[in-house]
Amino acid sequence: MRILIISDIHANLAAFEAVLKASQGEWEQMWFLGDLLGYGPDPNTCGELLRAHNPVSLTGNHDWAVLGKLSLNSFNFQARQVIEWTQDTLDEATRAYLEAQEPKRTQPPFLLAHASPRQPIWEYVLDNGTAAANLQQLTAETPICLVGHTHVPILFTELDAGEMMASRPVYGEPVTLEGSRYIANPGSVGQPRDGDPRAAYALLDTEPMTWEHHRVAYPISQTQQRMRRQGFPERLIARLEYGW
Ligand code: ZN
């Protein structure tokens, strides 16, 4: 089966639509690794579009904050402003949908976690050491872990027992996931942070088992205009075009 893997949409409809258009016909199922909400101006339309594809979904830390499951004190001032706006704006269908999701679930042979397997809401898996510290959670039943949260596309592969090695994405090139343990991150749809402002996603094929990173440009100014109209912090508006 071919699966579209996406994460961290962050209410950016233009980016989400661009990913769907670019990957059209390439997948049969959608898996979403959490953080539908926060930062962006389109929480309800993004929620509707997500639900329309009947995906396997997780919730993320921003989703939890909007739902009142996490203290707003753990967010910086600008992120908090948009979380509060989203709390006032969110429709009932999107709220109920997110309420029904967890930040971690298994889909053997995959383990899905928003942030990390051991701390599904908070931990940033950005380096080999943190990736290795999470290996304990990858069992024989679920040797491949998919995460989001960092907004940085990356693939960690276990070398010798207990050691992880990060590979930067080579776009459009399938990597075979076999005979080892892996932690893979598709990057962020709605707020990339790796210096590349294009929306990020991945395609996973289970037969044979391959993982492929992708990027697609989207009309950033469209999202920025909608953010400005809602009075969002200028720093959040500006960062989209730099990809940080
Ligand atoms: Zn996020």
PDB file of C-alpha atoms and ligand atoms in Angstrom:
ATOM      1  CA  MET A   1       0.000   0.000   0.000  1.00  0.00           C
ATOM      2  CA  ARG A   2       1.146   3.530  -0.769  1.00  0.00           C
ATOM      3  CA  ILE A   3       0.669   6.025   2.048  1.00  0.00           C
ATOM      4  CA  LEU A   4       0.970   9.809   2.122  1.00  0.00           C
ATOM      5  CA  ILE A   5       2.780  10.799   5.331  1.00  0.00           C
ATOM      6  CA  ILE A   6       2.200  14.357   6.501  1.00  0.00           C
ATOM      7  CA  SER A   7       2.719  16.262   9.721  1.00  0.00           C
ATOM      8  CA  ASP A   8       2.439  19.733  11.240  1.00  0.00           C
ATOM      9  CA  ILE A   9      -0.094  21.260   8.863  1.00  0.00           C
ATOM     10  CA  HIS A  10      -0.517  24.104  11.357  1.00  0.00           C
ATOM     11  CA  ALA A  11      -3.681  25.467   9.754  1.00  0.00           C
ATOM     12  CA  ASN A  12      -1.925  26.424   6.522  1.00  0.00           C
ATOM     13  CA  LEU A  13      -4.513  25.597   3.852  1.00  0.00           C
ATOM     14  CA  ALA A  14      -2.496  26.784   0.821  1.00  0.00           C
ATOM     15  CA  ALA A  15       0.383  24.480   1.827  1.00  0.00           C
ATOM     16  CA  PHE A  16      -1.921  21.542   2.538  1.00  0.00           C
ATOM     17  CA  GLU A  17      -3.667  21.919  -0.829  1.00  0.00           C
ATOM     18  CA  ALA A  18      -0.326  22.088  -2.640  1.00  0.00           C
ATOM     19  CA  VAL A  19       0.792  18.813  -1.036  1.00  0.00           C
ATOM     20  CA  LEU A  20      -2.473  17.096  -1.993  1.00  0.00           C
ATOM     21  CA  LYS A  21      -2.206  18.334  -5.563  1.00  0.00           C
ATOM     22  CA  ALA A  22       1.457  17.359  -5.961  1.00  0.00           C
ATOM     23  CA  SER A  23       0.918  13.865  -4.560  1.00  0.00           C
ATOM     24  CA  GLN A  24      -2.365  13.175  -6.318  1.00  0.00           C
ATOM     25  CA  GLY A  25      -2.599   9.589  -7.585  1.00  0.00           C
ATOM     26  CA  GLU A  26       0.521   8.551  -5.646  1.00  0.00           C
ATOM     27  CA  TRP A  27      -1.162   7.099  -2.561  1.00  0.00           C
ATOM     28  CA  GLU A  28      -4.176   5.167  -1.282  1.00  0.00           C
ATOM     29  CA  GLN A  29      -4.073   6.158   2.378  1.00  0.00           C
ATOM     30  CA  MET A  30      -3.128   9.262   4.372  1.00  0.00           C
ATOM     31  CA  TRP A  31      -1.371   9.242   7.735  1.00  0.00           C
ATOM     32  CA  PHE A  32      -1.186  12.504   9.641  1.00  0.00           C
ATOM     33  CA  LEU A  33       1.300  12.796  12.528  1.00  0.00           C
ATOM     34  CA  GLY A  34      -0.300  15.676  14.428  1.00  0.00           C
ATOM     35  CA  ASP A  35      -0.434  19.440  14.851  1.00  0.00           C
ATOM     36  CA  LEU A  36      -3.301  20.365  12.598  1.00  0.00           C
ATOM     37  CA  LEU A  37      -3.688  23.629  14.527  1.00  0.00           C
ATOM     38  CA  GLY A  38      -1.606  26.588  15.661  1.00  0.00           C
ATOM     39  CA  TYR A  39       0.427  29.217  13.765  1.00  0.00           C
ATOM     40  CA  GLY A  40      -1.869  29.319  10.705  1.00  0.00           C
ATOM     41  CA  PRO A  41      -5.120  31.062   9.734  1.00  0.00           C
ATOM     42  CA  ASP A  42      -7.228  28.126   8.459  1.00  0.00           C
ATOM     43  CA  PRO A  43      -7.964  25.661  11.293  1.00  0.00           C
ATOM     44  CA  ASN A  44     -11.478  24.711  10.203  1.00  0.00           C
ATOM     45  CA  THR A  45     -10.919  24.356   6.456  1.00  0.00           C
ATOM     46  CA  CYS A  46      -7.774  22.328   7.144  1.00  0.00           C
ATOM     47  CA  GLY A  47      -9.753  20.152   9.565  1.00  0.00           C
ATOM     48  CA  GLU A  48     -12.462  19.577   6.993  1.00  0.00           C
ATOM     49  CA  LEU A  49      -9.949  18.731   4.262  1.00  0.00           C
ATOM     50  CA  LEU A  50      -8.106  16.336   6.564  1.00  0.00           C
ATOM     51  CA  ARG A  51     -11.264  14.499   7.615  1.00  0.00           C
ATOM     52  CA  ALA A  52     -12.384  14.201   3.992  1.00  0.00           C
ATOM     53  CA  HIS A  53      -9.436  11.857   3.372  1.00  0.00           C
ATOM     54  CA  ASN A  54     -10.284   9.596   6.308  1.00  0.00           C
ATOM     55  CA  PRO A  55      -6.675   9.462   7.514  1.00  0.00           C
ATOM     56  CA  VAL A  56      -4.963   7.695  10.361  1.00  0.00           C
ATOM     57  CA  SER A  57      -4.338  10.719  12.610  1.00  0.00           C
ATOM     58  CA  LEU A  58      -2.445  11.777  15.702  1.00  0.00           C
ATOM     59  CA  THR A  59      -2.768  14.926  17.797  1.00  0.00           C
ATOM     60  CA  GLY A  60       0.186  17.197  18.541  1.00  0.00           C
ATOM     61  CA  ASN A  61       1.170  19.650  21.241  1.00  0.00           C
ATOM     62  CA  HIS A  62      -0.515  22.629  19.541  1.00  0.00           C
ATOM     63  CA  ASP A  63      -3.714  20.615  19.106  1.00  0.00           C
ATOM     64  CA  TRP A  64      -3.600  19.689  22.782  1.00  0.00           C
ATOM     65  CA  ALA A  65      -3.074  23.301  23.780  1.00  0.00           C
ATOM     66  CA  VAL A  66      -6.089  24.426  21.749  1.00  0.00           C
ATOM     67  CA  LEU A  67      -8.186  21.633  23.300  1.00  0.00           C
ATOM     68  CA  GLY A  68      -7.123  22.753  26.774  1.00  0.00           C
ATOM     69  CA  LYS A  69      -5.058  19.611  27.469  1.00  0.00           C
ATOM     70  CA  LEU A  70      -1.746  21.494  27.794  1.00  0.00           C
ATOM     71  CA  SER A  71      -0.882  24.687  29.621  1.00  0.00           C
ATOM     72  CA  LEU A  72      -0.349  27.687  27.370  1.00  0.00           C
ATOM     73  CA  ASN A  73       2.651  28.585  29.542  1.00  0.00           C
ATOM     74  CA  SER A  74       4.721  26.022  27.672  1.00  0.00           C
ATOM     75  CA  PHE A  75       4.436  28.092  24.462  1.00  0.00           C
ATOM     76  CA  ASN A  76       6.149  31.330  23.519  1.00  0.00           C
ATOM     77  CA  PHE A  77       4.110  34.500  23.415  1.00  0.00           C
ATOM     78  CA  GLN A  78       3.478  34.500  19.658  1.00  0.00           C
ATOM     79  CA  ALA A  79       2.498  30.837  19.438  1.00  0.00           C
ATOM     80  CA  ARG A  80       0.208  31.390  22.416  1.00  0.00           C
ATOM     81  CA  GLN A  81      -1.560  34.288  20.709  1.00  0.00           C
ATOM     82  CA  VAL A  82      -2.542  32.091  17.760  1.00  0.00           C
ATOM     83  CA  ILE A  83      -3.513  29.183  20.026  1.00  0.00           C
ATOM     84  CA  GLU A  84      -5.917  31.521  21.862  1.00  0.00           C
ATOM     85  CA  TRP A  85      -7.310  32.807  18.537  1.00  0.00           C
ATOM     86  CA  THR A  86      -7.773  29.184  17.407  1.00  0.00           C
ATOM     87  CA  GLN A  87      -9.616  28.326  20.630  1.00  0.00           C
ATOM     88  CA  ASP A  88     -12.144  31.050  19.768  1.00  0.00           C
ATOM     89  CA  THR A  89     -12.353  30.056  16.101  1.00  0.00           C
ATOM     90  CA  LEU A  90     -12.385  26.243  16.059  1.00  0.00           C
ATOM     91  CA  ASP A  91     -15.579  24.576  14.871  1.00  0.00           C
ATOM     92  CA  GLU A  92     -17.186  21.681  16.705  1.00  0.00           C
ATOM     93  CA  ALA A  93     -16.463  19.018  14.062  1.00  0.00           C
ATOM     94  CA  THR A  94     -12.710  19.701  14.059  1.00  0.00           C
ATOM     95  CA  ARG A  95     -12.607  19.873  17.850  1.00  0.00           C
ATOM     96  CA  ALA A  96     -14.438  16.545  18.197  1.00  0.00           C
ATOM     97  CA  TYR A  97     -12.177  14.940  15.593  1.00  0.00           C
ATOM     98  CA  LEU A  98      -9.005  15.995  17.406  1.00  0.00           C
ATOM     99  CA  GLU A  99     -10.442  15.021  20.790  1.00  0.00           C
ATOM    100  CA  ALA A 100     -10.773  11.477  19.472  1.00  0.00           C
ATOM    101  CA  GLN A 101      -7.071  11.173  18.456  1.00  0.00           C
ATOM    102  CA  GLU A 102      -3.995  10.255  20.513  1.00  0.00           C
ATOM    103  CA  PRO A 103      -0.416  11.573  20.156  1.00  0.00           C
ATOM    104  CA  LYS A 104       0.890   8.025  19.655  1.00  0.00           C
ATOM    105  CA  ARG A 105      -0.411   4.806  18.111  1.00  0.00           C
ATOM    106  CA  THR A 106       0.825   1.606  16.504  1.00  0.00           C
ATOM    107  CA  GLN A 107       0.151   0.480  12.949  1.00  0.00           C
ATOM    108  CA  PRO A 108       2.458  -2.575  12.815  1.00  0.00           C
ATOM    109  CA  PRO A 109       5.188  -2.596  11.640  1.00  0.00           C
ATOM    110  CA  PHE A 110       4.998   1.148  12.324  1.00  0.00           C
ATOM    111  CA  LEU A 111       4.938   3.141  15.509  1.00  0.00           C
ATOM    112  CA  LEU A 112       3.502   6.633  14.997  1.00  0.00           C
ATOM    113  CA  ALA A 113       4.262   9.430  17.459  1.00  0.00           C
ATOM    114  CA  HIS A 114       3.827  13.167  17.101  1.00  0.00           C
ATOM    115  CA  ALA A 115       7.108  14.129  18.826  1.00  0.00           C
ATOM    116  CA  SER A 116       9.034  11.035  19.951  1.00  0.00           C
ATOM    117  CA  PRO A 117       8.121   7.472  20.922  1.00  0.00           C
ATOM    118  CA  ARG A 118       9.011   8.004  24.585  1.00  0.00           C
ATOM    119  CA  GLN A 119       7.608  11.559  24.867  1.00  0.00           C
ATOM    120  CA  PRO A 120       4.955  11.811  22.139  1.00  0.00           C
ATOM    121  CA  ILE A 121       4.009  15.402  22.914  1.00  0.00           C
ATOM    122  CA  TRP A 122       7.284  17.165  23.640  1.00  0.00           C
ATOM    123  CA  GLU A 123      10.622  15.675  22.649  1.00  0.00           C
ATOM    124  CA  TYR A 124      12.448  16.982  19.552  1.00  0.00           C
ATOM    125  CA  VAL A 125      14.262  14.182  17.731  1.00  0.00           C
ATOM    126  CA  LEU A 126      16.865  16.245  15.901  1.00  0.00           C
ATOM    127  CA  ASP A 127      20.132  14.427  16.639  1.00  0.00           C
ATOM    128  CA  ASN A 128      21.528  10.899  16.663  1.00  0.00           C
ATOM    129  CA  GLY A 129      21.720  10.747  20.469  1.00  0.00           C
ATOM    130  CA  THR A 130      18.047  11.566  20.992  1.00  0.00           C
ATOM    131  CA  ALA A 131      17.074   9.155  18.229  1.00  0.00           C
ATOM    132  CA  ALA A 132      19.161   6.387  19.855  1.00  0.00           C
ATOM    133  CA  ALA A 133      17.632   7.080  23.264  1.00  0.00           C
ATOM    134  CA  ASN A 134      14.234   6.262  21.735  1.00  0.00           C
ATOM    135  CA  LEU A 135      15.283   2.910  20.243  1.00  0.00           C
ATOM    136  CA  GLN A 136      14.001   0.992  23.263  1.00  0.00           C
ATOM    137  CA  GLN A 137      10.492   1.852  22.136  1.00  0.00           C
ATOM    138  CA  LEU A 138      11.012   0.242  18.725  1.00  0.00           C
ATOM    139  CA  THR A 139      10.123  -3.406  19.186  1.00  0.00           C
ATOM    140  CA  ALA A 140      10.320  -6.344  16.784  1.00  0.00           C
ATOM    141  CA  GLU A 141       6.633  -5.723  16.064  1.00  0.00           C
ATOM    142  CA  THR A 142       7.158  -2.001  15.330  1.00  0.00           C
ATOM    143  CA  PRO A 143      10.744  -1.427  14.113  1.00  0.00           C
ATOM    144  CA  ILE A 144       9.865   1.660  12.061  1.00  0.00           C
ATOM    145  CA  CYS A 145       8.828   4.852  13.799  1.00  0.00           C
ATOM    146  CA  LEU A 146       7.287   7.890  12.101  1.00  0.00           C
ATOM    147  CA  VAL A 147       7.424  11.244  13.891  1.00  0.00           C
ATOM    148  CA  GLY A 148       6.795  14.927  13.187  1.00  0.00           C
ATOM    149  CA  HIS A 149       7.097  17.904  15.554  1.00  0.00           C
ATOM    150  CA  THR A 150      10.576  19.179  14.603  1.00  0.00           C
ATOM    151  CA  HIS A 151       9.415  20.471  11.187  1.00  0.00           C
ATOM    152  CA  VAL A 152      12.681  19.092   9.768  1.00  0.00           C
ATOM    153  CA  PRO A 153      12.581  16.179   7.302  1.00  0.00           C
ATOM    154  CA  ILE A 154      15.100  13.505   8.288  1.00  0.00           C
ATOM    155  CA  LEU A 155      15.654   9.753   8.421  1.00  0.00           C
ATOM    156  CA  PHE A 156      17.501   8.029  11.275  1.00  0.00           C
ATOM    157  CA  THR A 157      18.815   4.520  10.609  1.00  0.00           C
ATOM    158  CA  GLU A 158      20.173   2.155  13.272  1.00  0.00           C
ATOM    159  CA  LEU A 159      23.714   1.108  12.403  1.00  0.00           C
ATOM    160  CA  ASP A 160      25.203  -1.125  15.073  1.00  0.00           C
ATOM    161  CA  ALA A 161      22.965  -1.987  17.958  1.00  0.00           C
ATOM    162  CA  GLY A 162      22.032   1.204  19.740  1.00  0.00           C
ATOM    163  CA  GLU A 163      23.568   3.692  17.298  1.00  0.00           C
ATOM    164  CA  MET A 164      21.568   5.943  15.014  1.00  0.00           C
ATOM    165  CA  MET A 165      22.730   7.836  11.948  1.00  0.00           C
ATOM    166  CA  ALA A 166      20.804  10.750  10.440  1.00  0.00           C
ATOM    167  CA  SER A 167      20.381  11.152   6.681  1.00  0.00           C
ATOM    168  CA  ARG A 168      19.243  14.372   5.102  1.00  0.00           C
ATOM    169  CA  PRO A 169      16.500  13.972   2.530  1.00  0.00           C
ATOM    170  CA  VAL A 170      17.276  13.332  -1.122  1.00  0.00           C
ATOM    171  CA  TYR A 171      14.000  14.398  -2.714  1.00  0.00           C
ATOM    172  CA  GLY A 172      12.145  11.971  -4.936  1.00  0.00           C
ATOM    173  CA  GLU A 173      14.640   9.163  -4.219  1.00  0.00           C
ATOM    174  CA  PRO A 174      13.142   6.125  -2.484  1.00  0.00           C
ATOM    175  CA  VAL A 175      15.088   4.690   0.468  1.00  0.00           C
ATOM    176  CA  THR A 176      14.491   1.047   1.372  1.00  0.00           C
ATOM    177  CA  LEU A 177      13.518   0.495   5.009  1.00  0.00           C
ATOM    178  CA  GLU A 178      14.579  -3.056   5.728  1.00  0.00           C
ATOM    179  CA  GLY A 179      16.686  -5.051   8.166  1.00  0.00           C
ATOM    180  CA  SER A 180      17.144  -2.250  10.661  1.00  0.00           C
ATOM    181  CA  ARG A 181      15.241   0.109  12.941  1.00  0.00           C
ATOM    182  CA  TYR A 182      14.301   3.575  11.701  1.00  0.00           C
ATOM    183  CA  ILE A 183      12.870   6.903  12.831  1.00  0.00           C
ATOM    184  CA  ALA A 184      11.542   8.886   9.870  1.00  0.00           C
ATOM    185  CA  ASN A 185      10.189  12.439   9.817  1.00  0.00           C
ATOM    186  CA  PRO A 186       8.415  13.829   6.711  1.00  0.00           C
ATOM    187  CA  GLY A 187       8.963  17.475   7.768  1.00  0.00           C
ATOM    188  CA  SER A 188       6.176  20.027   8.073  1.00  0.00           C
ATOM    189  CA  VAL A 189       3.413  20.846   5.608  1.00  0.00           C
ATOM    190  CA  GLY A 190       2.541  24.259   7.003  1.00  0.00           C
ATOM    191  CA  GLN A 191       5.669  25.679   8.661  1.00  0.00           C
ATOM    192  CA  PRO A 192       8.987  24.170   7.461  1.00  0.00           C
ATOM    193  CA  ARG A 193      11.994  24.984   9.659  1.00  0.00           C
ATOM    194  CA  ASP A 194      14.954  23.625   7.694  1.00  0.00           C
ATOM    195  CA  GLY A 195      15.645  26.757   5.662  1.00  0.00           C
ATOM    196  CA  ASP A 196      13.501  25.548   2.751  1.00  0.00           C
ATOM    197  CA  PRO A 197      10.092  27.271   2.724  1.00  0.00           C
ATOM    198  CA  ARG A 198       8.439  24.650   0.501  1.00  0.00           C
ATOM    199  CA  ALA A 199       5.852  22.330   2.043  1.00  0.00           C
ATOM    200  CA  ALA A 200       7.271  18.925   3.001  1.00  0.00           C
ATOM    201  CA  TYR A 201       5.737  15.460   2.857  1.00  0.00           C
ATOM    202  CA  ALA A 202       6.772  11.843   2.365  1.00  0.00           C
ATOM    203  CA  LEU A 203       5.491   8.838   0.474  1.00  0.00           C
ATOM    204  CA  LEU A 204       5.699   5.463   2.146  1.00  0.00           C
ATOM    205  CA  ASP A 205       5.247   2.267   0.171  1.00  0.00           C
ATOM    206  CA  THR A 206       4.832  -0.921   2.177  1.00  0.00           C
ATOM    207  CA  GLU A 207       5.398  -3.230  -0.801  1.00  0.00           C
ATOM    208  CA  PRO A 208       8.382  -2.990  -1.142  1.00  0.00           C
ATOM    209  CA  MET A 209       9.081  -0.989   2.020  1.00  0.00           C
ATOM    210  CA  THR A 210      10.345   2.375   0.785  1.00  0.00           C
ATOM    211  CA  TRP A 211      10.358   5.933   2.124  1.00  0.00           C
ATOM    212  CA  GLU A 212      10.600   8.975  -0.153  1.00  0.00           C
ATOM    213  CA  HIS A 213      10.894  12.662   0.835  1.00  0.00           C
ATOM    214  CA  HIS A 214       9.177  15.352  -1.240  1.00  0.00           C
ATOM    215  CA  ARG A 215       8.880  19.159  -1.320  1.00  0.00           C
ATOM    216  CA  VAL A 216       6.427  21.396  -3.124  1.00  0.00           C
ATOM    217  CA  ALA A 217       6.238  25.171  -3.448  1.00  0.00           C
ATOM    218  CA  TYR A 218       2.948  26.811  -2.431  1.00  0.00           C
ATOM    219  CA  PRO A 219       1.593  30.402  -2.558  1.00  0.00           C
ATOM    220  CA  ILE A 220       3.119  31.556   0.749  1.00  0.00           C
ATOM    221  CA  SER A 221       1.848  35.127   0.336  1.00  0.00           C
ATOM    222  CA  GLN A 222      -1.727  33.825   0.314  1.00  0.00           C
ATOM    223  CA  THR A 223      -1.270  32.342   3.794  1.00  0.00           C
ATOM    224  CA  GLN A 224       0.603  35.435   4.967  1.00  0.00           C
ATOM    225  CA  GLN A 225      -2.219  37.729   3.828  1.00  0.00           C
ATOM    226  CA  ARG A 226      -4.765  35.698   5.739  1.00  0.00           C
ATOM    227  CA  MET A 227      -2.565  35.762   8.856  1.00  0.00           C
ATOM    228  CA  ARG A 228      -2.165  39.534   8.596  1.00  0.00           C
ATOM    229  CA  ARG A 229      -5.916  39.972   8.256  1.00  0.00           C
ATOM    230  CA  GLN A 230      -6.352  38.157  11.577  1.00  0.00           C
ATOM    231  CA  GLY A 231      -3.691  40.293  13.245  1.00  0.00           C
ATOM    232  CA  PHE A 232      -1.212  37.435  13.812  1.00  0.00           C
ATOM    233  CA  PRO A 233       2.317  38.310  15.042  1.00  0.00           C
ATOM    234  CA  GLU A 234       4.550  39.618  12.239  1.00  0.00           C
ATOM    235  CA  ARG A 235       7.360  37.219  13.190  1.00  0.00           C
ATOM    236  CA  LEU A 236       5.124  34.208  12.492  1.00  0.00           C
ATOM    237  CA  ILE A 237       4.085  35.727   9.164  1.00  0.00           C
ATOM    238  CA  ALA A 238       7.664  36.445   8.084  1.00  0.00           C
ATOM    239  CA  ARG A 239       9.168  33.083   9.034  1.00  0.00           C
ATOM    240  CA  LEU A 240       7.085  31.201   6.453  1.00  0.00           C
ATOM    241  CA  GLU A 241       9.006  32.662   3.527  1.00  0.00           C
ATOM    242  CA  TYR A 242      12.377  31.772   5.077  1.00  0.00           C
ATOM    243  CA  GLY A 243      11.488  28.287   6.228  1.00  0.00           C
ATOM    244  CA  TRP A 244      12.516  28.601   9.852  1.00  0.00           C
TER     245      TRP A 244
HETATM  246 ZN    ZN B   1       4.351  21.492  14.912  1.00  0.00          ZN
END
